[in-house]
mmCIF file of C-alpha atoms and ligand atoms in Angstrom:
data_model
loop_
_atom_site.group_PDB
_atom_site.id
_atom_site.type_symbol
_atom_site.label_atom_id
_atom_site.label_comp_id
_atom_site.label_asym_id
_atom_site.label_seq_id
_atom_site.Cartn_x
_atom_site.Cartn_y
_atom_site.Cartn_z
ATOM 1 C CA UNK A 16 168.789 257.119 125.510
ATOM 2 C CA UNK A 17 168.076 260.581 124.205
ATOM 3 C CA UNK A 18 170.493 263.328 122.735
ATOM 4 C CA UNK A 19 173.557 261.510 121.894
ATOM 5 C CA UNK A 20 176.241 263.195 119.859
ATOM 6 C CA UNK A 21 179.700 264.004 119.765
ATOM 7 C CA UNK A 22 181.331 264.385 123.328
ATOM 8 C CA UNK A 23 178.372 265.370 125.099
ATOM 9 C CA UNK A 24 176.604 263.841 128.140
ATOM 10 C CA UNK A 25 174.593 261.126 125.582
ATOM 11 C CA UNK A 26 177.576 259.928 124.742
ATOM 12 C CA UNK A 27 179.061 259.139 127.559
ATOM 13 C CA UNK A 28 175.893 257.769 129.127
ATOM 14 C CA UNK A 29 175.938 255.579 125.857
ATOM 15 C CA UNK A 30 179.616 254.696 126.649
ATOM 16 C CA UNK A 31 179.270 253.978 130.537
ATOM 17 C CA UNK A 32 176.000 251.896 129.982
ATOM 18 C CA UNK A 33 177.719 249.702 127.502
ATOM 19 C CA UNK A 34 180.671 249.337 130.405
ATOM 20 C CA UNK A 35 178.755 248.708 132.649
ATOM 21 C CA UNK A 36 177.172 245.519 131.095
ATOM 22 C CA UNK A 37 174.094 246.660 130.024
ATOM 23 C CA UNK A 38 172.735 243.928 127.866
ATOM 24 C CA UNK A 39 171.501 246.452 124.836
ATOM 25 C CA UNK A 40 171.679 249.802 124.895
ATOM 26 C CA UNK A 41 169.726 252.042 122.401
ATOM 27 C CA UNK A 42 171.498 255.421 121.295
ATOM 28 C CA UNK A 43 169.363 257.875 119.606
ATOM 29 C CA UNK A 44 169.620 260.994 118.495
ATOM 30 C CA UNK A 45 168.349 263.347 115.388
ATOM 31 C CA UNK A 46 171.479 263.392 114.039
ATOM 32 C CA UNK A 47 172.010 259.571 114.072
ATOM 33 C CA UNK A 48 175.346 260.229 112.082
ATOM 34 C CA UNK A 49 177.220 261.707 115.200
ATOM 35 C CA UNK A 50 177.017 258.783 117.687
ATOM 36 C CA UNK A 51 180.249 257.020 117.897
ATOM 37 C CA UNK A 52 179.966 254.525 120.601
ATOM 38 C CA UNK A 53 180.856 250.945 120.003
ATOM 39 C CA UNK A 54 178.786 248.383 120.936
ATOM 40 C CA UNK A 55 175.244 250.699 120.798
ATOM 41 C CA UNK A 56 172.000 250.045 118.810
ATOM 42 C CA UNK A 57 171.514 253.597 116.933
ATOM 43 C CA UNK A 58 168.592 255.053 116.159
ATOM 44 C CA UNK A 59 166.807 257.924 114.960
ATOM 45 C CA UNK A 60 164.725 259.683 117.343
ATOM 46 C CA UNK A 61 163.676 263.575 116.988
ATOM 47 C CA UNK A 62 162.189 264.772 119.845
ATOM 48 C CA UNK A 63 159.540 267.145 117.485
ATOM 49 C CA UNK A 64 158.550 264.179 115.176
ATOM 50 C CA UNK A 65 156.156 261.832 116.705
ATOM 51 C CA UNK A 66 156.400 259.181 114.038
ATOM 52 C CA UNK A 67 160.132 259.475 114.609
ATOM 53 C CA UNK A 68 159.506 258.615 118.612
ATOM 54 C CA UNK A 69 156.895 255.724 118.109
ATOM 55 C CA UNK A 70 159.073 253.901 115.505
ATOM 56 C CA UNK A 71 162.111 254.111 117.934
ATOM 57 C CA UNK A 72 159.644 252.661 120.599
ATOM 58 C CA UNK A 73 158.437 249.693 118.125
ATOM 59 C CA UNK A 74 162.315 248.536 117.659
ATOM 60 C CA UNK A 75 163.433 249.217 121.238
ATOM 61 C CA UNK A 76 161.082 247.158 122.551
ATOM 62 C CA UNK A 77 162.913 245.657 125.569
ATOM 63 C CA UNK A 78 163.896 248.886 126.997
ATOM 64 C CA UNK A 79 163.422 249.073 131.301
ATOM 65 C CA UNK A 80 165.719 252.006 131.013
ATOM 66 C CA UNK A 81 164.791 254.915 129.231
ATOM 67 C CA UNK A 82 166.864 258.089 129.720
ATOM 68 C CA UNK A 83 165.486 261.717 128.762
ATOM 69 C CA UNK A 84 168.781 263.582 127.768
ATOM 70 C CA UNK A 85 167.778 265.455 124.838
ATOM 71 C CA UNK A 86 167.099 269.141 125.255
ATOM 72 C CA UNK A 87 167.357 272.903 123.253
ATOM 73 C CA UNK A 88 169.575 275.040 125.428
ATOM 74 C CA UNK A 89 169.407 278.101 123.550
ATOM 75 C CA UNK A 90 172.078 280.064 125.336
ATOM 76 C CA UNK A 91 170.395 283.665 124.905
ATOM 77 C CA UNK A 92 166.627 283.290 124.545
ATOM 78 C CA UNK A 93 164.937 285.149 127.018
ATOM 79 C CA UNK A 94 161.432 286.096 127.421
ATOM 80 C CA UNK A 95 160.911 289.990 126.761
ATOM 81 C CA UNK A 96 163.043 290.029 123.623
ATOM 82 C CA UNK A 97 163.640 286.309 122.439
ATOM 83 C CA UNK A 98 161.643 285.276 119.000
ATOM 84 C CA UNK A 99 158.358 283.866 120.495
ATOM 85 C CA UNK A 100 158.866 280.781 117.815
ATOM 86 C CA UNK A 101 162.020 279.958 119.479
ATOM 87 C CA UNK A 102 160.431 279.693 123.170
ATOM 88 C CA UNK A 103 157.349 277.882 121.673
ATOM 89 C CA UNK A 104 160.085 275.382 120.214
ATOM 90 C CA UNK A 105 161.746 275.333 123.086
ATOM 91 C CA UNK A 106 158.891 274.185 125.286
ATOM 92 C CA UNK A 107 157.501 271.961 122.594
ATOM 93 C CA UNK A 108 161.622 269.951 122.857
ATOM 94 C CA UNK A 109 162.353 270.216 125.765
ATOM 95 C CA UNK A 110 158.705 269.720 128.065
ATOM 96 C CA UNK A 111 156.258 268.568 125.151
ATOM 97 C CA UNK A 112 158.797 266.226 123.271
ATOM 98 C CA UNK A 113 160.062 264.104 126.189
ATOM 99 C CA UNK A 114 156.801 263.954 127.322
ATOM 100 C CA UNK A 115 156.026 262.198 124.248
ATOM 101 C CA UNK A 116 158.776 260.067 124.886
ATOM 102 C CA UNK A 117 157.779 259.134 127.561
ATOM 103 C CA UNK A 118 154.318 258.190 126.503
ATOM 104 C CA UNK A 119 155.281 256.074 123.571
ATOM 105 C CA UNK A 120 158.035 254.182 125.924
ATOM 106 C CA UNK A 121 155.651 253.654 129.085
ATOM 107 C CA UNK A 122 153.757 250.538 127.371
ATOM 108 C CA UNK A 123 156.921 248.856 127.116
ATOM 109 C CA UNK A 124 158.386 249.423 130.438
ATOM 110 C CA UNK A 125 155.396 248.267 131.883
ATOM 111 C CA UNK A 126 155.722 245.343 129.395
ATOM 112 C CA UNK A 127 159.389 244.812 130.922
ATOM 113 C CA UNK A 128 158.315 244.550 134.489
ATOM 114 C CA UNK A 129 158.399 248.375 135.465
ATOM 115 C CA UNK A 130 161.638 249.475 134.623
ATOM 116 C CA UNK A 131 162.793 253.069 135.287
ATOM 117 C CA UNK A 132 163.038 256.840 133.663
ATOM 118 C CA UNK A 133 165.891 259.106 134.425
ATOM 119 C CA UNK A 134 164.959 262.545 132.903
ATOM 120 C CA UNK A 135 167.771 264.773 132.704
ATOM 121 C CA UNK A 136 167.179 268.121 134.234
ATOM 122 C CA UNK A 137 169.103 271.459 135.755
ATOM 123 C CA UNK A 138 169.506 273.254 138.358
ATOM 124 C CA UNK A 139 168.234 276.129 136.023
ATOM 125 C CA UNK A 140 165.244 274.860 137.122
ATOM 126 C CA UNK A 141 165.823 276.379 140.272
ATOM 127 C CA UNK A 142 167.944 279.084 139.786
ATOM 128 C CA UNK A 143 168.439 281.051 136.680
ATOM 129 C CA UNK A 144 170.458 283.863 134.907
ATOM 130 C CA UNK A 145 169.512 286.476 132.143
ATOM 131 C CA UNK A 146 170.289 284.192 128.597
ATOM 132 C CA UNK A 147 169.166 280.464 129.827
ATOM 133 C CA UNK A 148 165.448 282.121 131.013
ATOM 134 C CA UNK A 149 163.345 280.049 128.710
ATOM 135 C CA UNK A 150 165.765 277.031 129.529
ATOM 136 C CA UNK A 151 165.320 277.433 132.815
ATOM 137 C CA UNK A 152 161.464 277.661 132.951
ATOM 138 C CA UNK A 153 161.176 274.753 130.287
ATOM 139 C CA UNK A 154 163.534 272.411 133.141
ATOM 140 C CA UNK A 155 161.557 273.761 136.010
ATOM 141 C CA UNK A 156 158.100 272.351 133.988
ATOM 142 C CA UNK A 157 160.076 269.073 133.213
ATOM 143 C CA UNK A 158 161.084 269.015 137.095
ATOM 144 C CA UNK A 159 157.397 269.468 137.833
ATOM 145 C CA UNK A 160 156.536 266.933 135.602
ATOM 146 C CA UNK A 161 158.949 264.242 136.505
ATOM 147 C CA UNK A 162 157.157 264.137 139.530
ATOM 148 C CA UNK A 163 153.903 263.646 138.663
ATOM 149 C CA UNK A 164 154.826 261.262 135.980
ATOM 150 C CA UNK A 165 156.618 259.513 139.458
ATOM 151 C CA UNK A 166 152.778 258.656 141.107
ATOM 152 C CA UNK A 167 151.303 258.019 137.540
ATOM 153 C CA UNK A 168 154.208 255.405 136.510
ATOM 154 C CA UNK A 169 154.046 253.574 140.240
ATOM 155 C CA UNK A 170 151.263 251.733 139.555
ATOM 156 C CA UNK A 171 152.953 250.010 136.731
ATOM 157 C CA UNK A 172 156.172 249.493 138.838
ATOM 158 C CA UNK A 173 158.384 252.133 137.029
ATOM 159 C CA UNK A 174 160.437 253.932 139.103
ATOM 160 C CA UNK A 175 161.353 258.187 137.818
ATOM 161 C CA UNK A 176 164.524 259.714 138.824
ATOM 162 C CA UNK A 177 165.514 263.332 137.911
ATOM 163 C CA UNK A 178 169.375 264.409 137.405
ATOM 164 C CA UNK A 179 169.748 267.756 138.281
ATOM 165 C CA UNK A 180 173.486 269.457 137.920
ATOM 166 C CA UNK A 181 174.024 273.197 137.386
ATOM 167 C CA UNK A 182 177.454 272.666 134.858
ATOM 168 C CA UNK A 183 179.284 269.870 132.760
ATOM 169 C CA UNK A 184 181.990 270.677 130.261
ATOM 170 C CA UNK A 185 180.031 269.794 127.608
ATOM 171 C CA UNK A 186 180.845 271.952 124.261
ATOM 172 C CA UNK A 187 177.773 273.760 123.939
ATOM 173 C CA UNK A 188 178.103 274.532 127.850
ATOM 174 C CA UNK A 189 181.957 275.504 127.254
ATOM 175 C CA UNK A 190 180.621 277.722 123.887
ATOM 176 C CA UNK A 191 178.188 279.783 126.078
ATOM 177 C CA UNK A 192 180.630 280.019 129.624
ATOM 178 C CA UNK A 193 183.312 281.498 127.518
ATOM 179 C CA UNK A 194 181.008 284.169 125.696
ATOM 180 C CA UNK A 195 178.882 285.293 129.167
ATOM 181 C CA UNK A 196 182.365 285.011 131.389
ATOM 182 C CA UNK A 197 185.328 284.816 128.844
ATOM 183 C CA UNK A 198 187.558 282.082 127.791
ATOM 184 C CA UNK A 199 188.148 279.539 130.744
ATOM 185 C CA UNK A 200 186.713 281.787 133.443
ATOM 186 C CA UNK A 201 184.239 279.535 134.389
ATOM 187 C CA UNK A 202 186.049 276.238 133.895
ATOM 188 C CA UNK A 203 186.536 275.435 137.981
ATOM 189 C CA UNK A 204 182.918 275.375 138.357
ATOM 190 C CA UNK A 205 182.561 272.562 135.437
ATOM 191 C CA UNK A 206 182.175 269.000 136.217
ATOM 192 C CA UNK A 207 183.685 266.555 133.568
ATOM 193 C CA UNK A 208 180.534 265.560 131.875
ATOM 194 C CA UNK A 209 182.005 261.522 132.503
ATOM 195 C CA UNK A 210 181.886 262.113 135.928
ATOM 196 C CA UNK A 211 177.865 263.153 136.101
ATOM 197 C CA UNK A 212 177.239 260.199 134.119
ATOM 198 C CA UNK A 213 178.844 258.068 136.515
ATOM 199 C CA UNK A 214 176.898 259.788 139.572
ATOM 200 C CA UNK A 215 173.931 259.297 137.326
ATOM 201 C CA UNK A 216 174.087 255.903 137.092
ATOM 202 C CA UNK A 217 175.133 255.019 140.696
ATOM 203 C CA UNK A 218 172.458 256.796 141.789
ATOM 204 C CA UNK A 219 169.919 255.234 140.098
ATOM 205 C CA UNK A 220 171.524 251.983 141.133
ATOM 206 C CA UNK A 221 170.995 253.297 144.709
ATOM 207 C CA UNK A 222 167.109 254.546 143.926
ATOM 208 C CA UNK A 223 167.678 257.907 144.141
ATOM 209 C CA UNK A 224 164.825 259.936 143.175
ATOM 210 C CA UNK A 225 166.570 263.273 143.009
ATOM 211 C CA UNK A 226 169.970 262.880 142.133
ATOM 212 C CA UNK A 227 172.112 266.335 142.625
ATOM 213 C CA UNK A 228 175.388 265.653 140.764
ATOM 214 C CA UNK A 229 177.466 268.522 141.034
ATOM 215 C CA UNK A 230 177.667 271.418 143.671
ATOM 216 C CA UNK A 231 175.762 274.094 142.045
ATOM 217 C CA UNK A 232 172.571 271.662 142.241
ATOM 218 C CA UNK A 233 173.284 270.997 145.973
ATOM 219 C CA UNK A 234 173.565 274.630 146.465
ATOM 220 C CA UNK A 235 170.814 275.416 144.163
ATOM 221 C CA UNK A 236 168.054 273.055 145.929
ATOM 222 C CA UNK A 237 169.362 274.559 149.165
ATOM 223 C CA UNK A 238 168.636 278.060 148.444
ATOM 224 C CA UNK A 239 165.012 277.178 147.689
ATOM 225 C CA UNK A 240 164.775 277.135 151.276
ATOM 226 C CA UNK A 241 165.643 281.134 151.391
ATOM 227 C CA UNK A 242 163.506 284.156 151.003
ATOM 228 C CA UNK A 243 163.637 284.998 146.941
ATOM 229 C CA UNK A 244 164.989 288.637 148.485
ATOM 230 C CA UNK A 245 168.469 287.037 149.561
ATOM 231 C CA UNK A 246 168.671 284.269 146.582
ATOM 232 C CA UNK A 247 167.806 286.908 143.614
ATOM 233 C CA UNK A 248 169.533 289.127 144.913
ATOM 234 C CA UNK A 249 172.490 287.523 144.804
ATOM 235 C CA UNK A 250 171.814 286.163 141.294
ATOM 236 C CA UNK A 251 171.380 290.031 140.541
ATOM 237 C CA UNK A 252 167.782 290.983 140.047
ATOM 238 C CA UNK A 253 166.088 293.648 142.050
HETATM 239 N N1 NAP B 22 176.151 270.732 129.960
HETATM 240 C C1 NAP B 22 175.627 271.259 131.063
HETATM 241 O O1 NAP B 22 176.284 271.982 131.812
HETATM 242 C C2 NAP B 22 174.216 270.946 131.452
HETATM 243 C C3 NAP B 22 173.761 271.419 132.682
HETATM 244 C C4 NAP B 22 172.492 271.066 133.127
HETATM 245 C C5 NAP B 22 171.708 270.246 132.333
HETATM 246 N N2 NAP B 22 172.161 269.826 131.137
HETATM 247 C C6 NAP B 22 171.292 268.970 130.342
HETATM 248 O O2 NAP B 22 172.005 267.817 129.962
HETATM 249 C C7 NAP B 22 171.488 267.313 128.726
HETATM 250 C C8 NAP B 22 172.602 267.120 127.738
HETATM 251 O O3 NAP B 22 173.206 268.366 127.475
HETATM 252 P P1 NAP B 22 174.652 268.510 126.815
HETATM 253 O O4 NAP B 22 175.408 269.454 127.651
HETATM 254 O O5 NAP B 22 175.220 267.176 126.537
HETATM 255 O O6 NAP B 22 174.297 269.320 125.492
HETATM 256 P P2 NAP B 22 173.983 268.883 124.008
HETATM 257 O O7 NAP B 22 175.180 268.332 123.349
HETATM 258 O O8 NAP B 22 173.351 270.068 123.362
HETATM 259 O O9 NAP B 22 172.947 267.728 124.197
HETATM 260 C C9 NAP B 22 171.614 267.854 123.901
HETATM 261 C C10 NAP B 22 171.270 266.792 122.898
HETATM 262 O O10 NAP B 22 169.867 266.892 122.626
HETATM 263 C C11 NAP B 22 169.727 266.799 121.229
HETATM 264 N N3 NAP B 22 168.490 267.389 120.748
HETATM 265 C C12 NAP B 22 168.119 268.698 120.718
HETATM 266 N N4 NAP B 22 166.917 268.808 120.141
HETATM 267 C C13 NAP B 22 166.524 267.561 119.800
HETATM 268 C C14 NAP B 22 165.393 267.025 119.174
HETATM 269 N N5 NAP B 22 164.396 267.805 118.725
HETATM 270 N N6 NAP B 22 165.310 265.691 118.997
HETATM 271 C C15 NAP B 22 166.305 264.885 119.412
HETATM 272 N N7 NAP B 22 167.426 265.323 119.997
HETATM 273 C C16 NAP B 22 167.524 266.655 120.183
HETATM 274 C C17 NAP B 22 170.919 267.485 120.633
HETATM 275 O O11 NAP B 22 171.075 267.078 119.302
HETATM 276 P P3 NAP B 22 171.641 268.079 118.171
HETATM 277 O O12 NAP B 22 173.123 267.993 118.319
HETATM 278 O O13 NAP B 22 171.118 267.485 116.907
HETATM 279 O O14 NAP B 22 171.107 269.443 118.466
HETATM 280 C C18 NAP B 22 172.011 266.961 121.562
HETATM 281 O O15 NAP B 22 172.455 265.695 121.139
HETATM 282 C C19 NAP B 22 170.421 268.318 128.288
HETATM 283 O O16 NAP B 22 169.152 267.888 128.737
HETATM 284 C C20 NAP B 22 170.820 269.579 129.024
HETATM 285 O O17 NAP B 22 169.728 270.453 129.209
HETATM 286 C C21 NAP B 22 173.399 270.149 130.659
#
């Protein structure tokens, strides 16, 4: 597991995996001093470090669950006038970096009879707003990629899921809703990030290859369906 820290959806997938019997579950994170989860294996894992991701693949050796969490959301950075480092950095986290996760934990599935990825997505991939651009387009490329990695892993037996949801109230989520709306405006479209996990992890149990956990992704994957014309222009754009 990817991207755990304080509150945020790591953490509870930490905290529902352990209740849910999991027999070890590894909780990493660059910040290894956040996690709080009794009962979890920690580790240090940073996405941009490669040595970092092949010595957390060494110890976690019996892994046949690996979940891509960890992302850069970046509330802000858009293409015209965001800091080209940033959206380099931002690709290289959030596409490149679990990616390399992924590589360095395949082996090992294999190893443990197939196994299965959940990568952790958005429906930004599908539909996105001025300030989560780059986000957006970097979850769109890991959308693309989850499915190819899908036929390239089935020959080993592991089976790749994608969670797609549009809004949890985690607290960088709450941070940028309450700047781009104001304070609590957008808090009915919010899903309790506990509650995602738990859709999360029932649909993998169901093999679900596309699991839409909240409304927004429902209405998100709908609307790819419609003409651009109607969908950005409701989003908007001209
Ligand atoms: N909350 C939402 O509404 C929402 C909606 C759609 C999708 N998502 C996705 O859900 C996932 C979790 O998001 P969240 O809301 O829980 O936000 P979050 O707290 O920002 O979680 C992202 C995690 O990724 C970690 N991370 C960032 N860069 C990293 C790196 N280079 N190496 C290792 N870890 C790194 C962060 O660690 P640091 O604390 O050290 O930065 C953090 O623990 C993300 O993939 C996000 O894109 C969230």
């Amino acid at each position: 597991m990817t991207g755990v820290g304080a509150e945020n959806l790591g953490h509870h997938f930490v905290e529902q995996l352990v209740a849910r019997g999991a027999k070890r579950v590894y909780a990493t994170a660059r910040r290894p001093e956040l996690i709080d989860v009794p009962g979890v294996e920690v580790l240090h894992l940073d996405l941009t470090d490669r040595e970092s991701i092949n010595a957390a693949a060494a110890v976690a050796r019996d892994v046949d669950l690996l979940v891509n969490n960890a992302a850069v959301f970046a509330a802000g950075l858009n293409f015209t006038d965001g800091d080209p480092a940033l959206i380099r950095g931002l690709f290289d986290t959030n596409v490149h970096g679990t990616l390399d996760v992924i590589r360095a934990f395949a082996p090992g599935l294999a190893a443990n009879g197939g196994g299965a990825i959940l990568n952790v997505l958005s429906s930004a991939a599908w539909a996105t707003l001025d300030g989560i651009n780059v986000y957006g387009a970097s979850k769109a490329a890991a959308w693309s990629m989850t499915n190819g990695l899908r036929s390239e892993l089935a020959g080993q037996g592991t089976f790749v899921s994608a969670l797609i949801f549009g809004m949890a109230a985690t607290p960088p989520l709450r941070a940028f809703a309450d700047a781009v709306a104001g304070p609590g405006v957008l808090d009915a479209l919010m899903t309790d990030p506990a509650v995602i996990v738990g859709r999360a992890l029932d649909g993998l149990e169901s093999g679900r290859l596309e699991i839409l956990a909240d409304q927004l992704a429902i209405d998100a994957k709908a609307a790819l369906s419609s003409d651009a014309e109607s969908v950005y222009q409701t989003l908007g754009a001209r």
